[in-house]
PDB file of N, CA and C in Angstrom:
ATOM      1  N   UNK A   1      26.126   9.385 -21.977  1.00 76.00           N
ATOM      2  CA  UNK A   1      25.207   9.747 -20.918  1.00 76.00           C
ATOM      3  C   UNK A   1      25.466   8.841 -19.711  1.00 76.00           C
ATOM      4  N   UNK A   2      25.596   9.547 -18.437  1.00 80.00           N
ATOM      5  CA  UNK A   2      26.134   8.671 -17.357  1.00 80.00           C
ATOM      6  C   UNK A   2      24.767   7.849 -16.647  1.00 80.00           C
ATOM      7  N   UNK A   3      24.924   6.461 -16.107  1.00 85.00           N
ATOM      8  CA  UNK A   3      24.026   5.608 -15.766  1.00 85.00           C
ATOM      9  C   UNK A   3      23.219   6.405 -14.369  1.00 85.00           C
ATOM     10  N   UNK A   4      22.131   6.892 -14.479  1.00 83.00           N
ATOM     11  CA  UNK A   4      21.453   7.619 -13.307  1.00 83.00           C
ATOM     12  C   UNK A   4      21.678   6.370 -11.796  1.00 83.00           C
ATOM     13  N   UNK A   5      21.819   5.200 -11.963  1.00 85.00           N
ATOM     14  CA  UNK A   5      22.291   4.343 -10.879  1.00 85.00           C
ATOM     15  C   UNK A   5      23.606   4.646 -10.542  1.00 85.00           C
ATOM     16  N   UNK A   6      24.261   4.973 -11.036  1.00 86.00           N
ATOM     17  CA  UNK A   6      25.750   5.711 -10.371  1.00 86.00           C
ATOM     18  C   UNK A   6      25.519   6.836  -9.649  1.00 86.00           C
ATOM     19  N   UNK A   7      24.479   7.110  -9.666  1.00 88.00           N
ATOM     20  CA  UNK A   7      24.869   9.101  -9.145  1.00 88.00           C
ATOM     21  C   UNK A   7      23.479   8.749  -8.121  1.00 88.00           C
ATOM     22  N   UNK A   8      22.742   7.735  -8.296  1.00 89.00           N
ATOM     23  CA  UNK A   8      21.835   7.333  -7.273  1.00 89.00           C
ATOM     24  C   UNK A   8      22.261   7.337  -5.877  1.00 89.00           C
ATOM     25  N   UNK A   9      21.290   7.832  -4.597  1.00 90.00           N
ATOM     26  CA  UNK A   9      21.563   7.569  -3.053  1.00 90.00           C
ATOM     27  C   UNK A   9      20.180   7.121  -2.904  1.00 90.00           C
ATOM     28  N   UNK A  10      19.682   6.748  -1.684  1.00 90.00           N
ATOM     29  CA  UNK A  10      18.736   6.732  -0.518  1.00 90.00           C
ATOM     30  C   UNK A  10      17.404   5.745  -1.380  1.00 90.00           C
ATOM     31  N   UNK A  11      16.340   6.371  -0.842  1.00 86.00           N
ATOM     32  CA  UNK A  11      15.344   5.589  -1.603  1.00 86.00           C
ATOM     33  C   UNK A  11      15.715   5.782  -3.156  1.00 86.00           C
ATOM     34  N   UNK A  12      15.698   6.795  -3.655  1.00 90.00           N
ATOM     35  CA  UNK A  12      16.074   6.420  -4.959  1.00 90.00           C
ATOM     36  C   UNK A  12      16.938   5.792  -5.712  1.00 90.00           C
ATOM     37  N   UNK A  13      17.912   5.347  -5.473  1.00 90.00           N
ATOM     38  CA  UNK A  13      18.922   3.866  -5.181  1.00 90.00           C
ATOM     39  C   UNK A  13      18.055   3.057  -5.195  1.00 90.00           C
ATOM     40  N   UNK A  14      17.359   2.916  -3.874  1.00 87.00           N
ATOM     41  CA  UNK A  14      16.308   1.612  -3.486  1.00 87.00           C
ATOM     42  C   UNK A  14      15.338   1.317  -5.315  1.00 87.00           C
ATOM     43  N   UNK A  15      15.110   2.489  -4.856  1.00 87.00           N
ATOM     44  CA  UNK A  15      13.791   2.189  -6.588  1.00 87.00           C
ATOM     45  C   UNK A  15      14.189   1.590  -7.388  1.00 87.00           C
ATOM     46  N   UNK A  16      15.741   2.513  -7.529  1.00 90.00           N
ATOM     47  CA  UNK A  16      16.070   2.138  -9.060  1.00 90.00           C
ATOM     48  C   UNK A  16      16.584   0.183  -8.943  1.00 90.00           C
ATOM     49  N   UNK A  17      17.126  -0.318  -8.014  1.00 89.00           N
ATOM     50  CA  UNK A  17      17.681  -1.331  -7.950  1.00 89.00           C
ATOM     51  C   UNK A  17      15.935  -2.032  -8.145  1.00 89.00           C
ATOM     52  N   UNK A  18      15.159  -1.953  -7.287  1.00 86.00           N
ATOM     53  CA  UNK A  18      14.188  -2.877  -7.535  1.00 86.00           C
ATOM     54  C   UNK A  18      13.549  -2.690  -8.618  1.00 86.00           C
ATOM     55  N   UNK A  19      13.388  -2.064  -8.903  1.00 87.00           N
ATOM     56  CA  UNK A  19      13.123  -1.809 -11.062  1.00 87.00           C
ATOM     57  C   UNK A  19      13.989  -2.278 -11.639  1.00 87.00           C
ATOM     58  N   UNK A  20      15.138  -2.596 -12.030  1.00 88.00           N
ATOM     59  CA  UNK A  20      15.751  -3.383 -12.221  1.00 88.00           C
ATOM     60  C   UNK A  20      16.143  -4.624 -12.095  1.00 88.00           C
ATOM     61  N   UNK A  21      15.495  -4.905 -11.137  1.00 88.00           N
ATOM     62  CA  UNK A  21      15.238  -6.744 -10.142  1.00 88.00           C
ATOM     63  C   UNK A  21      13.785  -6.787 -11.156  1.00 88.00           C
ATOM     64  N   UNK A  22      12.781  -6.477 -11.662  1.00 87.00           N
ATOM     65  CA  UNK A  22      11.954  -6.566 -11.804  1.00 87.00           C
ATOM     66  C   UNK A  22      10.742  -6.561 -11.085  1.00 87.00           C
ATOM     67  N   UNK A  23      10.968  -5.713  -9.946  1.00 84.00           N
ATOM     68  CA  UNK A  23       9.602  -4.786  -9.320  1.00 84.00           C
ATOM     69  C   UNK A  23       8.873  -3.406  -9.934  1.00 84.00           C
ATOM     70  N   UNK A  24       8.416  -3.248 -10.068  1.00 84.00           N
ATOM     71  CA  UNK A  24       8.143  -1.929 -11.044  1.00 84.00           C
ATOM     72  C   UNK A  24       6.960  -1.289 -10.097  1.00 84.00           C
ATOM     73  N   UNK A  25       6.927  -1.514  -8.928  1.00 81.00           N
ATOM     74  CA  UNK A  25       5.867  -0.886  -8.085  1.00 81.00           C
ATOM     75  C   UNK A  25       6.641  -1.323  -6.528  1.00 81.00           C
ATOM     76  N   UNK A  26       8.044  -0.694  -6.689  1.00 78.00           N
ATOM     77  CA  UNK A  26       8.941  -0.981  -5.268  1.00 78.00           C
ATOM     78  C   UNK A  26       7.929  -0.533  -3.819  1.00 78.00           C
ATOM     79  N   UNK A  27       7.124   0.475  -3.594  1.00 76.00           N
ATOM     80  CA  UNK A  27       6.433   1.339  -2.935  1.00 76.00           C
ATOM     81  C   UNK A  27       5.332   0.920  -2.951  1.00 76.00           C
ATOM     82  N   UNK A  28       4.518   0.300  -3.105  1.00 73.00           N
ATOM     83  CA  UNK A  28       3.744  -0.617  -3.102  1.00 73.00           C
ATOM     84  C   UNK A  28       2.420   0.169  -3.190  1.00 73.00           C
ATOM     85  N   UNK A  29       2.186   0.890  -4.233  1.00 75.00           N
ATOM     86  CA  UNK A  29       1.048   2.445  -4.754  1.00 75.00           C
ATOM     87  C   UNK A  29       0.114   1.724  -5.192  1.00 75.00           C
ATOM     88  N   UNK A  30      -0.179   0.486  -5.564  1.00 76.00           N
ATOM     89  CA  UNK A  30      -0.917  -0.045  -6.549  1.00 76.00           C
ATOM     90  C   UNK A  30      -2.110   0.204  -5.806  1.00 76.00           C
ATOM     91  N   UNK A  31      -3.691  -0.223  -6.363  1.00 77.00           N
ATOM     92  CA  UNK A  31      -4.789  -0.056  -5.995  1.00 77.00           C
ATOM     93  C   UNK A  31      -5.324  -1.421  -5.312  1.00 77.00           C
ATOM     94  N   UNK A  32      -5.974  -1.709  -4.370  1.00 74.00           N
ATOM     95  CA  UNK A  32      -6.127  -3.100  -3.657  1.00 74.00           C
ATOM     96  C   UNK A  32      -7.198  -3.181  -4.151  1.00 74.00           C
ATOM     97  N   UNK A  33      -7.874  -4.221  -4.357  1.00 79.00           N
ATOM     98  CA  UNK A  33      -9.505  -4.336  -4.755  1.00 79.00           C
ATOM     99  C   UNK A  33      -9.992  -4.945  -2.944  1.00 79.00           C
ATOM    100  N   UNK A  34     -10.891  -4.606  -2.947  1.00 77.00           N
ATOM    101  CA  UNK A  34     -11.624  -4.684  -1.720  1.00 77.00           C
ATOM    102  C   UNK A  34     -12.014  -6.460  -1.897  1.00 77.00           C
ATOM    103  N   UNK A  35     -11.762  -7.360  -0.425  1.00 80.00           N
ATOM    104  CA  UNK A  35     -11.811  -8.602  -0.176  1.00 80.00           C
ATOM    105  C   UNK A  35     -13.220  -8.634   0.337  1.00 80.00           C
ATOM    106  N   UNK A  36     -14.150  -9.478   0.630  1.00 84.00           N
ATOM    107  CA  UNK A  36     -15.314  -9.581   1.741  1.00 84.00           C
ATOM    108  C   UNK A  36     -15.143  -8.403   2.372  1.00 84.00           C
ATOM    109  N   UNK A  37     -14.283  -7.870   3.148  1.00 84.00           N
ATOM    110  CA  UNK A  37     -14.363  -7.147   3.864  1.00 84.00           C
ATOM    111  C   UNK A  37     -14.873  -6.972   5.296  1.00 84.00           C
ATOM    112  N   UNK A  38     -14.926  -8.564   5.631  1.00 91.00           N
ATOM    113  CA  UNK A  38     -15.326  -8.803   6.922  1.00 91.00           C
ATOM    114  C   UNK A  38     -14.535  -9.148   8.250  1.00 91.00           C
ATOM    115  N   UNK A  39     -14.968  -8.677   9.454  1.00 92.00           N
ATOM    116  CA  UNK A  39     -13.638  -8.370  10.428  1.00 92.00           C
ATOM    117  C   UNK A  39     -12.605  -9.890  10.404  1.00 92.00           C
ATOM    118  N   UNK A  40     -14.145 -10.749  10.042  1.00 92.00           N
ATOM    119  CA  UNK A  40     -12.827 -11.926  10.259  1.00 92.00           C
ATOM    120  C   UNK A  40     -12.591 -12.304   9.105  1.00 92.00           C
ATOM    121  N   UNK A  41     -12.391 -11.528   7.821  1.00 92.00           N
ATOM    122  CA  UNK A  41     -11.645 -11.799   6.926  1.00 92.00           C
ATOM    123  C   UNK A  41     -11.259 -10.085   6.116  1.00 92.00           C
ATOM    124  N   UNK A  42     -10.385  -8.927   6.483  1.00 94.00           N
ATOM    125  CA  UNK A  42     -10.527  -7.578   6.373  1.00 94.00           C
ATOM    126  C   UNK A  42      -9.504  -7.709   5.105  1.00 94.00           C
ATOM    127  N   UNK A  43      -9.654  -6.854   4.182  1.00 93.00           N
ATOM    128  CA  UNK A  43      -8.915  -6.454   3.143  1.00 93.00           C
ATOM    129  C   UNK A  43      -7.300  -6.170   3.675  1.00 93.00           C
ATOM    130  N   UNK A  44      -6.221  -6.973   3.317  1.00 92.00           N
ATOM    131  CA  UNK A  44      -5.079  -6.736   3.748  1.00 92.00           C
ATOM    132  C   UNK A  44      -4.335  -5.984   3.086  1.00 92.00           C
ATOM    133  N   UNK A  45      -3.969  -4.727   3.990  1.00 90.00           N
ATOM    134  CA  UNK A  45      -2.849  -3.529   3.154  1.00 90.00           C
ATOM    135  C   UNK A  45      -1.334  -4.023   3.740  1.00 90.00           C
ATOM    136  N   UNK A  46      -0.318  -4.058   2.603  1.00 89.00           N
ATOM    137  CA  UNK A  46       1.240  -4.158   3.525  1.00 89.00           C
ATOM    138  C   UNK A  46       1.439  -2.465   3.537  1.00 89.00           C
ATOM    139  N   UNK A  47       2.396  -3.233   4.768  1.00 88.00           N
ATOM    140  CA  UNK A  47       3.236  -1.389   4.888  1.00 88.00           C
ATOM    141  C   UNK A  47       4.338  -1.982   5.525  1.00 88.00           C
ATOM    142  N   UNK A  48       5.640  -0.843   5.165  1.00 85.00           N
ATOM    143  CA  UNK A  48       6.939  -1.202   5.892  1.00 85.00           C
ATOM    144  C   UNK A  48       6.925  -0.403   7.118  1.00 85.00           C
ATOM    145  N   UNK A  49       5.785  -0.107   7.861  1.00 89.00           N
ATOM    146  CA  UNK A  49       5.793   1.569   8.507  1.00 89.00           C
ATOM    147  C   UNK A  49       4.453   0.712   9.439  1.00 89.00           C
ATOM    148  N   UNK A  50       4.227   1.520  10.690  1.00 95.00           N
ATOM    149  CA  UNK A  50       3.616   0.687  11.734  1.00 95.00           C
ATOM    150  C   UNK A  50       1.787   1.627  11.385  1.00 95.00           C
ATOM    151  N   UNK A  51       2.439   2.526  10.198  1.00 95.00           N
ATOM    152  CA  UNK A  51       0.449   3.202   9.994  1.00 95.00           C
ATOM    153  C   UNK A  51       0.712   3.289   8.662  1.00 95.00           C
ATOM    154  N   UNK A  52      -0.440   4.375   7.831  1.00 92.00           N
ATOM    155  CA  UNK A  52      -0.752   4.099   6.578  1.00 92.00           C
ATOM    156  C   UNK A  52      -2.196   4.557   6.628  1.00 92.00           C
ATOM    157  N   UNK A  53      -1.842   5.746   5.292  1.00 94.00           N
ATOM    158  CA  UNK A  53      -2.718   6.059   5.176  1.00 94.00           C
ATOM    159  C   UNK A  53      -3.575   5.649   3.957  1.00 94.00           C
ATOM    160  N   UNK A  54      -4.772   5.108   3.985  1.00 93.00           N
ATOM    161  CA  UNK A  54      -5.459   4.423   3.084  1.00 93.00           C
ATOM    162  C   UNK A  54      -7.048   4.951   2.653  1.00 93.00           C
ATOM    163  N   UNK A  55      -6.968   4.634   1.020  1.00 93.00           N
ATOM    164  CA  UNK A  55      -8.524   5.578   0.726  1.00 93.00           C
ATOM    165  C   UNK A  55      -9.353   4.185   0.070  1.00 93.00           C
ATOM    166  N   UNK A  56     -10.587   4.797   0.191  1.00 93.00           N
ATOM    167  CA  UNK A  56     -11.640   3.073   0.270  1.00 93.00           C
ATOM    168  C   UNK A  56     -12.798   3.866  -0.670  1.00 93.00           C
ATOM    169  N   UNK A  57     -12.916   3.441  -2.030  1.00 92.00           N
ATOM    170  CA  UNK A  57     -13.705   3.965  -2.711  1.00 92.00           C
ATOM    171  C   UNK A  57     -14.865   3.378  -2.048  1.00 92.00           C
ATOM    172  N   UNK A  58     -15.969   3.819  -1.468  1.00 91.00           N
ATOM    173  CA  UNK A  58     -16.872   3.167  -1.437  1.00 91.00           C
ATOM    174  C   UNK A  58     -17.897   2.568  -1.801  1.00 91.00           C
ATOM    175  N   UNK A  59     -18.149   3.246  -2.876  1.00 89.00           N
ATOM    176  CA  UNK A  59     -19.485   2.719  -3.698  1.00 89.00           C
ATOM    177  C   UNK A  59     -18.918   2.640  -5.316  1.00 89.00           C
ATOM    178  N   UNK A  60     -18.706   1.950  -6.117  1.00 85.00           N
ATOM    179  CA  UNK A  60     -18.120   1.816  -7.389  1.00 85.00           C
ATOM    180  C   UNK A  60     -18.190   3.109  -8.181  1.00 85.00           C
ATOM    181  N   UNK A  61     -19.347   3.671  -8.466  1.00 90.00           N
ATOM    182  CA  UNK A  61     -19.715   4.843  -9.112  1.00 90.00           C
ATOM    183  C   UNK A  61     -19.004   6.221  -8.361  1.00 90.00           C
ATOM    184  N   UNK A  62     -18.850   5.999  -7.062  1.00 89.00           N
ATOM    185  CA  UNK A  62     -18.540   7.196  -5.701  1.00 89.00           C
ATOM    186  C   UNK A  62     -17.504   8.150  -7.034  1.00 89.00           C
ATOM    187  N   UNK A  63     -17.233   9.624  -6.717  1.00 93.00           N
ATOM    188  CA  UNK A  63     -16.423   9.985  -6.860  1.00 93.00           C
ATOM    189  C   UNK A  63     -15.651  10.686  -6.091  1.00 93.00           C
ATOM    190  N   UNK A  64     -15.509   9.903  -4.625  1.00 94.00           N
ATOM    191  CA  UNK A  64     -14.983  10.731  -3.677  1.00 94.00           C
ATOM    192  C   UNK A  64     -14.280   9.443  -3.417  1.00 94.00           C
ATOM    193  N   UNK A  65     -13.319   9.824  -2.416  1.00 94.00           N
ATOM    194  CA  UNK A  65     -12.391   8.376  -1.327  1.00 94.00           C
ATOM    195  C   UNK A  65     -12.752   9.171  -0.358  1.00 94.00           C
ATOM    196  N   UNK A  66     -12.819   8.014   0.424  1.00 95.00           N
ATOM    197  CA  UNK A  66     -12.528   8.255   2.002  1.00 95.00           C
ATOM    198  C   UNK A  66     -11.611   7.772   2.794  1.00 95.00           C
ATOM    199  N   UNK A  67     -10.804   8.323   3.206  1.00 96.00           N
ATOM    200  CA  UNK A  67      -9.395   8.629   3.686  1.00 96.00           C
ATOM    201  C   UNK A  67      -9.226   8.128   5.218  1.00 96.00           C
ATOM    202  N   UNK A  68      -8.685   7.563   5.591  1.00 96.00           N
ATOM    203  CA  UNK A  68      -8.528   6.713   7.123  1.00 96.00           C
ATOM    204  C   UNK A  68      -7.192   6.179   7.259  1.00 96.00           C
ATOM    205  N   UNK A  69      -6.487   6.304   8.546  1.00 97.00           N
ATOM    206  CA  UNK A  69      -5.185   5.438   9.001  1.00 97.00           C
ATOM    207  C   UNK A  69      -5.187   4.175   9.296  1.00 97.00           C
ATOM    208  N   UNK A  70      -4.746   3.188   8.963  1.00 96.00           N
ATOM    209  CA  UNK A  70      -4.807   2.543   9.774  1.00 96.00           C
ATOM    210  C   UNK A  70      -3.473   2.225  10.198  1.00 96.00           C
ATOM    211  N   UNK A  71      -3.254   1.585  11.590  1.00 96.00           N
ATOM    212  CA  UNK A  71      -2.085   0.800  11.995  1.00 96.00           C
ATOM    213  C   UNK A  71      -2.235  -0.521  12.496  1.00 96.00           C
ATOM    214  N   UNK A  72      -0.833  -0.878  12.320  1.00 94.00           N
ATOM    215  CA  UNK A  72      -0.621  -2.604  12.133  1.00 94.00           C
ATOM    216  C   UNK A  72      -1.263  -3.070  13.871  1.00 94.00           C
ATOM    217  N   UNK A  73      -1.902  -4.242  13.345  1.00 89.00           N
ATOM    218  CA  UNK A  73      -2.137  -5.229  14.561  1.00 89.00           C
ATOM    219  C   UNK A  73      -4.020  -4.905  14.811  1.00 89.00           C
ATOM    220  N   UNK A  74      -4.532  -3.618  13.946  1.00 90.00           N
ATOM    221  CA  UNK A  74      -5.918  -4.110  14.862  1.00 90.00           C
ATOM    222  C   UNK A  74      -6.752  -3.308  13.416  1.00 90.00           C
ATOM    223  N   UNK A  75      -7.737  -4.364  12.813  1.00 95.00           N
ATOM    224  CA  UNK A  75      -8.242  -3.846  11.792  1.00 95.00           C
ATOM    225  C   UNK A  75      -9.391  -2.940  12.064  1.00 95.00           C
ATOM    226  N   UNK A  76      -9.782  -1.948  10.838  1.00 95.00           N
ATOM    227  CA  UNK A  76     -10.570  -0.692  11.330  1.00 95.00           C
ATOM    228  C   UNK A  76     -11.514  -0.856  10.281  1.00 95.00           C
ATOM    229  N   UNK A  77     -12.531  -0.389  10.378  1.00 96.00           N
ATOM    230  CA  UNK A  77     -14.510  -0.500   9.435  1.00 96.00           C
ATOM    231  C   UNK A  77     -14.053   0.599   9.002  1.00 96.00           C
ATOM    232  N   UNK A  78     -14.312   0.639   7.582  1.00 95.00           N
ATOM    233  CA  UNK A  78     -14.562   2.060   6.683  1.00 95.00           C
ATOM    234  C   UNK A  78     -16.046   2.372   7.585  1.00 95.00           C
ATOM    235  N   UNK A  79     -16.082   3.034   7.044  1.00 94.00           N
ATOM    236  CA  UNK A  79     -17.676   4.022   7.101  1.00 94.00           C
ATOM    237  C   UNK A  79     -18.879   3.677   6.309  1.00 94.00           C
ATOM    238  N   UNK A  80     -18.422   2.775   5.057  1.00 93.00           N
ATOM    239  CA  UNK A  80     -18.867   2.295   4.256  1.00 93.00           C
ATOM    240  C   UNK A  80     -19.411   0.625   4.544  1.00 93.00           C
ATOM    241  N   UNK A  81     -18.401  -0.220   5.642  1.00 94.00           N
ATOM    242  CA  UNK A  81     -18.811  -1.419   6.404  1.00 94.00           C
ATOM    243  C   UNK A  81     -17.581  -2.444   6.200  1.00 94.00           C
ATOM    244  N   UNK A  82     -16.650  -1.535   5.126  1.00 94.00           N
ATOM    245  CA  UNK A  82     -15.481  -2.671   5.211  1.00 94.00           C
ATOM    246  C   UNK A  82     -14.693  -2.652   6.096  1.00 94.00           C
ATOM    247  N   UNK A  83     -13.518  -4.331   6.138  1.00 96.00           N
ATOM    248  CA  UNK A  83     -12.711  -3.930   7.463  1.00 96.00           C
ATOM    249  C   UNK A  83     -11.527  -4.270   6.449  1.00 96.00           C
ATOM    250  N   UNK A  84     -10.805  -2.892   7.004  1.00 95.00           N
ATOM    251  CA  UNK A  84      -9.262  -3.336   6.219  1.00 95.00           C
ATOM    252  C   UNK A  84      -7.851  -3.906   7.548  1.00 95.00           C
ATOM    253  N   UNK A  85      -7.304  -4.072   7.037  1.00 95.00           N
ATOM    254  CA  UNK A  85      -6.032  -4.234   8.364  1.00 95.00           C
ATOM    255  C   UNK A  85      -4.438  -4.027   7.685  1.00 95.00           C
ATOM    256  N   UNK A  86      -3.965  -3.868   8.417  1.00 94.00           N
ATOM    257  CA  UNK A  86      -2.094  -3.766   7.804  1.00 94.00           C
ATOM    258  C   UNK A  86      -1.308  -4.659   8.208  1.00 94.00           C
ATOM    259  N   UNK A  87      -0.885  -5.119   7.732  1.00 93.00           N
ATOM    260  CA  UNK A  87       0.464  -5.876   8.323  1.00 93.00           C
ATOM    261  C   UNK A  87       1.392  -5.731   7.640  1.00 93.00           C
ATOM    262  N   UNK A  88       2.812  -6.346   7.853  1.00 91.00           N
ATOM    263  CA  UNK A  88       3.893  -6.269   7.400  1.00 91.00           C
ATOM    264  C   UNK A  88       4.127  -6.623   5.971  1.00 91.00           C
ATOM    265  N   UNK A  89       4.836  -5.831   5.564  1.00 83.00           N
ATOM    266  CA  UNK A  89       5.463  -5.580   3.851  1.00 83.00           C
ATOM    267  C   UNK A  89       6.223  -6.648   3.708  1.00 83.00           C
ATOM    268  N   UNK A  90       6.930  -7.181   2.833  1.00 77.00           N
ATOM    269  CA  UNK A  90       7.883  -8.331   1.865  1.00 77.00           C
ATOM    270  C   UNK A  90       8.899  -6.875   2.310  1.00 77.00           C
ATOM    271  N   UNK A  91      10.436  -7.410   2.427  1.00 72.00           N
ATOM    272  CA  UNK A  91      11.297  -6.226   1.941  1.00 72.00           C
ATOM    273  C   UNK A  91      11.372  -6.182   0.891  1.00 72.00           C
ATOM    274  N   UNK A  92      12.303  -4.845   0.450  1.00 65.00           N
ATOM    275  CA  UNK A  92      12.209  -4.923  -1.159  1.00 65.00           C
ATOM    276  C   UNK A  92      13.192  -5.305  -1.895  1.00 65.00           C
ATOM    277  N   UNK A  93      13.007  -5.911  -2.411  1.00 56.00           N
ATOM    278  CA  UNK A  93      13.944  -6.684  -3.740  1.00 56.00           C
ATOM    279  C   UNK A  93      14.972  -5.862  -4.296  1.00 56.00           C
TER     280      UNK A  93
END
């Protein structure tokens, strides 16, 4: 059976090499837990990308998200009272 990293291109190349470095979440999908959430201290999202789209459970029990962009350099209030912000990603491994 031929090594799927040989016949790999583009991001999927990318994946497979950082799964193999020992990243196993190259894309960075994981779930953030919410910080204070206050402007002068806002929940920090990375992104390799200057927006991002991000969902903010709001109430523990909620069974809805609420869905908002944000982009890098100026943090934004959920609806709910948190402040999240973006900045720049780690490259990937």
């Amino acid at each position: 059976m031929p090594d799927p990293l040989e016949h790999a291109t583009g991001l999927e190349r990318q994946e497979l090499l950082a799964k193999a470095a020992g990243n196993e979440d190259p894309f960075d999908m994981k779930v953030y837990k919410r910080t204070s959430g206050e402007l002068s201290n806002p929940t920090v999202i990375p992104s390799f990308y200057q927006s991002r789209i991000v969902g903010c459970i709001c109430q523990e029990d909620s069974t809805t998200i609420n869905w908002m962009w944000l982009t890098k350099g100026e943090p934004k209030r959920c609806e709910c009272g948190y402040f999240f912000k973006l900045e720049d990603a780690k490259p990937m491994a």
